[in-house]
CSV table of C-alpha atoms and ligand atoms in Angstrom, one decimal:
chain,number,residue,atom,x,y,z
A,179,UNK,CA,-97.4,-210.4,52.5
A,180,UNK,CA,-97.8,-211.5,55.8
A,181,UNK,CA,-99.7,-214.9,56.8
A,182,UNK,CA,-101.4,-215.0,59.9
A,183,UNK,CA,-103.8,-218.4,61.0
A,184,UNK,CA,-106.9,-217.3,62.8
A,185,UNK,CA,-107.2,-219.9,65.3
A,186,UNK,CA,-107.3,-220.5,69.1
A,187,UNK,CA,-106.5,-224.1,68.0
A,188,UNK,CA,-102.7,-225.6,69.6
A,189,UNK,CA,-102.2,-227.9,66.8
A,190,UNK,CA,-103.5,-226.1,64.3
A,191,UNK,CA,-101.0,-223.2,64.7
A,192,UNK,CA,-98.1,-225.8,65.5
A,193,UNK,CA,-98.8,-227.4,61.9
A,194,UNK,CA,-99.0,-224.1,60.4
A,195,UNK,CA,-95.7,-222.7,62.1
A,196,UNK,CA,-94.0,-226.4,60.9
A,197,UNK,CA,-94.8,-225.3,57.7
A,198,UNK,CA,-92.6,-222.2,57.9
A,199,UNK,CA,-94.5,-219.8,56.2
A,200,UNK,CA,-96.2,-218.5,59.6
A,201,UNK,CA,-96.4,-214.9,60.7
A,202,UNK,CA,-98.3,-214.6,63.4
A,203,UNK,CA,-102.0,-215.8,64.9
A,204,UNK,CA,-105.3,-214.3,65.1
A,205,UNK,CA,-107.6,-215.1,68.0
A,206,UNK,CA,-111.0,-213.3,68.9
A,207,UNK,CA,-113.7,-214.5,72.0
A,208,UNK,CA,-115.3,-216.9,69.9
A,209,UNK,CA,-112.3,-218.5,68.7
A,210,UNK,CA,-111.4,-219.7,72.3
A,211,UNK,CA,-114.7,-220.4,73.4
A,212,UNK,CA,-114.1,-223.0,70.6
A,213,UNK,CA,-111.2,-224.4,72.0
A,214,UNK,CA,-113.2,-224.1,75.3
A,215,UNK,CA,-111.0,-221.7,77.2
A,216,UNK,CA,-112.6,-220.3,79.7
A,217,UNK,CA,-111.7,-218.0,82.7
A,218,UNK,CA,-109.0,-215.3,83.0
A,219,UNK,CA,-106.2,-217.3,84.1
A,220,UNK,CA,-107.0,-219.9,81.5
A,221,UNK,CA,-107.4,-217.4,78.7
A,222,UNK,CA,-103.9,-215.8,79.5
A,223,UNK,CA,-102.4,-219.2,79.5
A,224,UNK,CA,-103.6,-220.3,76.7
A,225,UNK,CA,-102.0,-217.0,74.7
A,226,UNK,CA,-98.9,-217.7,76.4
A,227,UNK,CA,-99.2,-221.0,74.9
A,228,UNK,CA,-100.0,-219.6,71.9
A,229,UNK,CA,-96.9,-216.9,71.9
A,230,UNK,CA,-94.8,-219.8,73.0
A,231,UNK,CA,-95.2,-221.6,69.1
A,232,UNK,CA,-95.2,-218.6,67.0
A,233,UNK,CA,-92.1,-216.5,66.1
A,234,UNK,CA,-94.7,-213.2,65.5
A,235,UNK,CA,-97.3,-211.4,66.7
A,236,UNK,CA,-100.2,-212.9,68.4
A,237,UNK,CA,-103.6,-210.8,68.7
A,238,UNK,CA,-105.2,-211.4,71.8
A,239,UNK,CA,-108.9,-209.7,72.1
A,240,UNK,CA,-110.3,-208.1,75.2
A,241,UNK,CA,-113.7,-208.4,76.3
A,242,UNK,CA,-114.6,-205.1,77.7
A,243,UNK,CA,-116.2,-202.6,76.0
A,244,UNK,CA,-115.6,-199.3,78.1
A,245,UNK,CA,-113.1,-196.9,78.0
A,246,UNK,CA,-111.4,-198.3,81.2
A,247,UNK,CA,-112.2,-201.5,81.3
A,248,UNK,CA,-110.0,-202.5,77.6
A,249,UNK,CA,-107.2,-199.9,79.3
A,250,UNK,CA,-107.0,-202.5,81.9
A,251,UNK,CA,-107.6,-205.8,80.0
A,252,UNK,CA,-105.4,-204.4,77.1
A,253,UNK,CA,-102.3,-203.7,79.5
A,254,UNK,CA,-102.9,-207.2,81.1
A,255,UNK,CA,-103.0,-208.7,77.8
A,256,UNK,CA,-99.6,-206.5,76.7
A,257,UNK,CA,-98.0,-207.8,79.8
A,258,UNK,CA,-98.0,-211.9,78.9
A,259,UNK,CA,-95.7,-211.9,75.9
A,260,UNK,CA,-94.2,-209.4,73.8
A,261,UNK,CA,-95.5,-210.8,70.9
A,262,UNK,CA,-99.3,-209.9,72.0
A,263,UNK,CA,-101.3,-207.6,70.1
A,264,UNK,CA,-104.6,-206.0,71.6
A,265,UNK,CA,-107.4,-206.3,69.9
A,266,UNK,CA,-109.8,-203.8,70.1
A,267,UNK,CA,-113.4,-203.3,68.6
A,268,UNK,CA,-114.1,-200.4,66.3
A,269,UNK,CA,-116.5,-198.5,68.8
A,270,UNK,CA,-115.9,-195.3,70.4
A,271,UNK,CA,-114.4,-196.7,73.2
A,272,UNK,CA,-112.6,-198.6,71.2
A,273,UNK,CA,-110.6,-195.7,69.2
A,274,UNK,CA,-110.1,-194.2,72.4
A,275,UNK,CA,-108.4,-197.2,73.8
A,276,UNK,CA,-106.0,-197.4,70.5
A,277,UNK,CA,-105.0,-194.1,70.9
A,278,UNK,CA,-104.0,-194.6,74.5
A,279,UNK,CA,-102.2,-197.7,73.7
A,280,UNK,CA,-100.2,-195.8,70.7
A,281,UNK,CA,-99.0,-193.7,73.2
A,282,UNK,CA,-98.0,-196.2,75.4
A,283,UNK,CA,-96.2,-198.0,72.4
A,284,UNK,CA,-98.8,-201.1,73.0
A,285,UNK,CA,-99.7,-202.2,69.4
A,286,UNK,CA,-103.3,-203.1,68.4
A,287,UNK,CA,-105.4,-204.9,65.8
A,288,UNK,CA,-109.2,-203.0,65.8
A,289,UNK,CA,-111.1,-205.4,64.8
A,290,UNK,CA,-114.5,-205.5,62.9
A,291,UNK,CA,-113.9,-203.1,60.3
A,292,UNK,CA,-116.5,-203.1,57.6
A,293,UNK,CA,-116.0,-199.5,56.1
A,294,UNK,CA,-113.3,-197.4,54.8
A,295,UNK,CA,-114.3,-195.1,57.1
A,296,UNK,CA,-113.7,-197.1,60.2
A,297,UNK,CA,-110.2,-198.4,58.7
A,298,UNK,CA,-109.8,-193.8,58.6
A,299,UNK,CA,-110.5,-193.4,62.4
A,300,UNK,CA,-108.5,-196.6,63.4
A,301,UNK,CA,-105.4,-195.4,61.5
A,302,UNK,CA,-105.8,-191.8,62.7
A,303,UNK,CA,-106.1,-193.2,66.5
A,304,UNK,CA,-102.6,-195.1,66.1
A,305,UNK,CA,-103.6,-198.5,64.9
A,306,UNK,CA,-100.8,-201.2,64.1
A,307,UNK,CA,-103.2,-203.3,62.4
A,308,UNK,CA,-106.8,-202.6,61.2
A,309,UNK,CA,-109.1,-205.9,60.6
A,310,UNK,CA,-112.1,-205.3,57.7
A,311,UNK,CA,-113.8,-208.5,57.4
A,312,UNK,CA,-114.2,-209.9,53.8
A,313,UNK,CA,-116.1,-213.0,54.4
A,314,UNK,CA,-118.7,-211.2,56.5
A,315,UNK,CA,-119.2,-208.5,53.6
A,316,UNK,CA,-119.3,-211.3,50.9
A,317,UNK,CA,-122.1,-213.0,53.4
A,318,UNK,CA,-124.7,-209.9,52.9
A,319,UNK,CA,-123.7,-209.0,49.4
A,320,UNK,CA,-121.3,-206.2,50.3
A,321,UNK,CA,-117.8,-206.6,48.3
A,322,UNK,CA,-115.3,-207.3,50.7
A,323,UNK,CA,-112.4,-207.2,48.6
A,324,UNK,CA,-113.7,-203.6,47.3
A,325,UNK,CA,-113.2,-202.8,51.2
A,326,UNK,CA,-109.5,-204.0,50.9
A,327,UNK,CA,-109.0,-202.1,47.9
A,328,UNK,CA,-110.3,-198.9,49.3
A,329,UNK,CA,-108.6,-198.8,52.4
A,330,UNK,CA,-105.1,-199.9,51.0
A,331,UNK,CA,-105.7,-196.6,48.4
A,332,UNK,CA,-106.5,-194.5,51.4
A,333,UNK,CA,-103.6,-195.3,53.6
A,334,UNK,CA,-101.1,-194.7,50.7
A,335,UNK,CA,-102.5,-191.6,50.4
A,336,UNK,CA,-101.5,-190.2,53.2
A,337,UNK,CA,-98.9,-192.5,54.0
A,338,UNK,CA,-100.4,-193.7,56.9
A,339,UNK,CA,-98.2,-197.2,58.7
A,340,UNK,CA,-101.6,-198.8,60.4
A,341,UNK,CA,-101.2,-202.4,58.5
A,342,UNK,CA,-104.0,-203.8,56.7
A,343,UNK,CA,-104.9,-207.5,58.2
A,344,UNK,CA,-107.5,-209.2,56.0
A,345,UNK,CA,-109.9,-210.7,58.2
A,346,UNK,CA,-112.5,-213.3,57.3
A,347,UNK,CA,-110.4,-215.0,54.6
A,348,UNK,CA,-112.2,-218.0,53.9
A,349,UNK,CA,-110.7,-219.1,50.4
A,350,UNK,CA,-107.7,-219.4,48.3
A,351,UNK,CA,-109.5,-216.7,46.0
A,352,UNK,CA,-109.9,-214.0,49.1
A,353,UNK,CA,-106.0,-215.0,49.6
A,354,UNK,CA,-105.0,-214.2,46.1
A,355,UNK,CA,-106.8,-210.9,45.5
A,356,UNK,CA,-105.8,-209.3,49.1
A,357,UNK,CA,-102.4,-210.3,47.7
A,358,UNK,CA,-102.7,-208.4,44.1
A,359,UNK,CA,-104.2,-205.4,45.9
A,360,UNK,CA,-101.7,-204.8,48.7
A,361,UNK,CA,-102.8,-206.2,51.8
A,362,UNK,CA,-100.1,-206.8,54.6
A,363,UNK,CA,-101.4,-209.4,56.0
A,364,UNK,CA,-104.0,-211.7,55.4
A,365,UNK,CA,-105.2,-214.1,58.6
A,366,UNK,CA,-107.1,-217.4,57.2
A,367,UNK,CA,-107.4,-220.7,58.5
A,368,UNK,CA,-104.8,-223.2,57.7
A,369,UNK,CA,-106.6,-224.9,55.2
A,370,UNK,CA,-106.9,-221.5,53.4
A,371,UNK,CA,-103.4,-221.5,53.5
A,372,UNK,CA,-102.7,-225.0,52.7
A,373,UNK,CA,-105.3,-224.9,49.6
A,374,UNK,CA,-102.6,-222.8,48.1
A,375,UNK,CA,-100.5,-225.7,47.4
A,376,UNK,CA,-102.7,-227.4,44.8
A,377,UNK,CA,-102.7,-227.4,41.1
A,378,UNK,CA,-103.8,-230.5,39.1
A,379,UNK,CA,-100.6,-230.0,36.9
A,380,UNK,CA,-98.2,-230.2,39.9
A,381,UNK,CA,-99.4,-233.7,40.6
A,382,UNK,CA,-99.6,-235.4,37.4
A,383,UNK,CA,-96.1,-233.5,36.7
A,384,UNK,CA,-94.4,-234.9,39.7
A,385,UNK,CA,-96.5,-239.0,38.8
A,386,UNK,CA,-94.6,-238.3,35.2
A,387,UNK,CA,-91.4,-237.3,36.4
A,388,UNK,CA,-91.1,-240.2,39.2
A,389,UNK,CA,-92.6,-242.5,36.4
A,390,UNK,CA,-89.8,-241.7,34.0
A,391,UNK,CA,-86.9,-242.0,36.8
A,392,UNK,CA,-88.2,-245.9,37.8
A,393,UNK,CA,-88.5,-246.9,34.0
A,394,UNK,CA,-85.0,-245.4,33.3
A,395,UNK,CA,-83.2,-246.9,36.4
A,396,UNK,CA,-85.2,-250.2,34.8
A,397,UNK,CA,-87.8,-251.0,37.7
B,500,G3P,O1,-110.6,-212.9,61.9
B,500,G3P,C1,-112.0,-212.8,61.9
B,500,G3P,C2,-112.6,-214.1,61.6
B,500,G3P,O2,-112.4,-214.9,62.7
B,500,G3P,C3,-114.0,-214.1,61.2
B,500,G3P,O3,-114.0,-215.1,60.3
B,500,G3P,O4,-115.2,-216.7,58.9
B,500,G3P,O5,-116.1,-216.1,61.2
B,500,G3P,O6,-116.3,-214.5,59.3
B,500,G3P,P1,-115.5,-215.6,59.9
């Protein structure tokens, strides 16, 4: 399974790629208004930035929502780093776009996926990735991990390559279960991430074993 951090943040990815269990980064429009990026040069420098820490892919949304308009923000996008992925809304537009880019060999994350149906029509256009939203689901009392379940059964099925990127990962739980049912990738903030390190047992283990060590060497 692949970890991705869904951040616009510069520090946040460079602690997450020093941990060396980093993948790749997630961004989307409100993520870097976060991080107060604004403007089209700033924007495409900051992914550059971005591409410049990671060793993998780094989604990069657009902003447009016609046909032409993601063509041309999506090739832009394509054209900082290699490592950029174009991510596109699941709209009609939008499936349009990803099969355009699938012929162009440009990969693609469609983003807001909240039905098997939509994670269908994304894989069918050409999508490398497909984004359902967990956290989201959970939010309205939809089962979001139902959602990952579904749409990993559907793409075996038929064999189909799109990866599925769990999106809206908001705790070590969500992590877990993507993990037991087959998700590629999961993208989570770094504390998501980091929360995976702790068990109760670990800690008092390691205070016993150091504990033992001083009294034997006599401190
Ligand atoms: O990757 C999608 C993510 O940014 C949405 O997460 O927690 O805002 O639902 P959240």
């Amino acid at each position: 399974m692949k970890f991705f951090i869904d951040t616009a943040n510069l520090d946040e990815i460079r602690e997450a790629h020093d941990l060396g269990v980093l993948d790749g980064v997630t961004t989307n429009p409100s993520l870097m208004a976060k991080e107060g990026i604004t403007g089209d040069a700033n924007i495409k420098a900051h992914y550059q930035a971005i591409c410049k820490i990671v060793d993998d892919k780094v989604s990069a949304e657009v902003i447009a929502t016609d046909y032409q308009g993601m063509i041309k923000e999506g090739k832009e996008l394509a054209k900082l780093d290699d490592k950029i992925v174009v991510k596109i809304p699941m709209i009609r537009d939008g499936v349009k776009a990803i099969r355009y880019f699938h012929s162009e060999g440009i990969r693609t994350n469609c983003t807001l996926i909240f039905s098997s149906g939509q994670a269908l029509l994304a894989a069918k256009a050409g999508a490398t990735y497909v984004s359902p939203f967990i956290g989201r689901l959970d939010d309205i009392s939809f089962d979001g991990l139902e959602l990952i379940s579904q749409i990993v059964h559907i793409y075996q099925n038929y064999g189909y390559t799109t990866e599925v990127l769990a999106a809206s990962v908001r705790h070590t739980m969500h992590l877990i279960k993507c993990a037991e049912l087959g998700a590629d990738v999961v993208t989570c903030p770094l504390k998501v991430i980091t929360g995976l390190l702790k068990h109760p047992l670990t800690d008092s283990g390691l205070a016993q074993f150091l504990a033992d060590h001083a009294k034997a060497a006599g401190k």
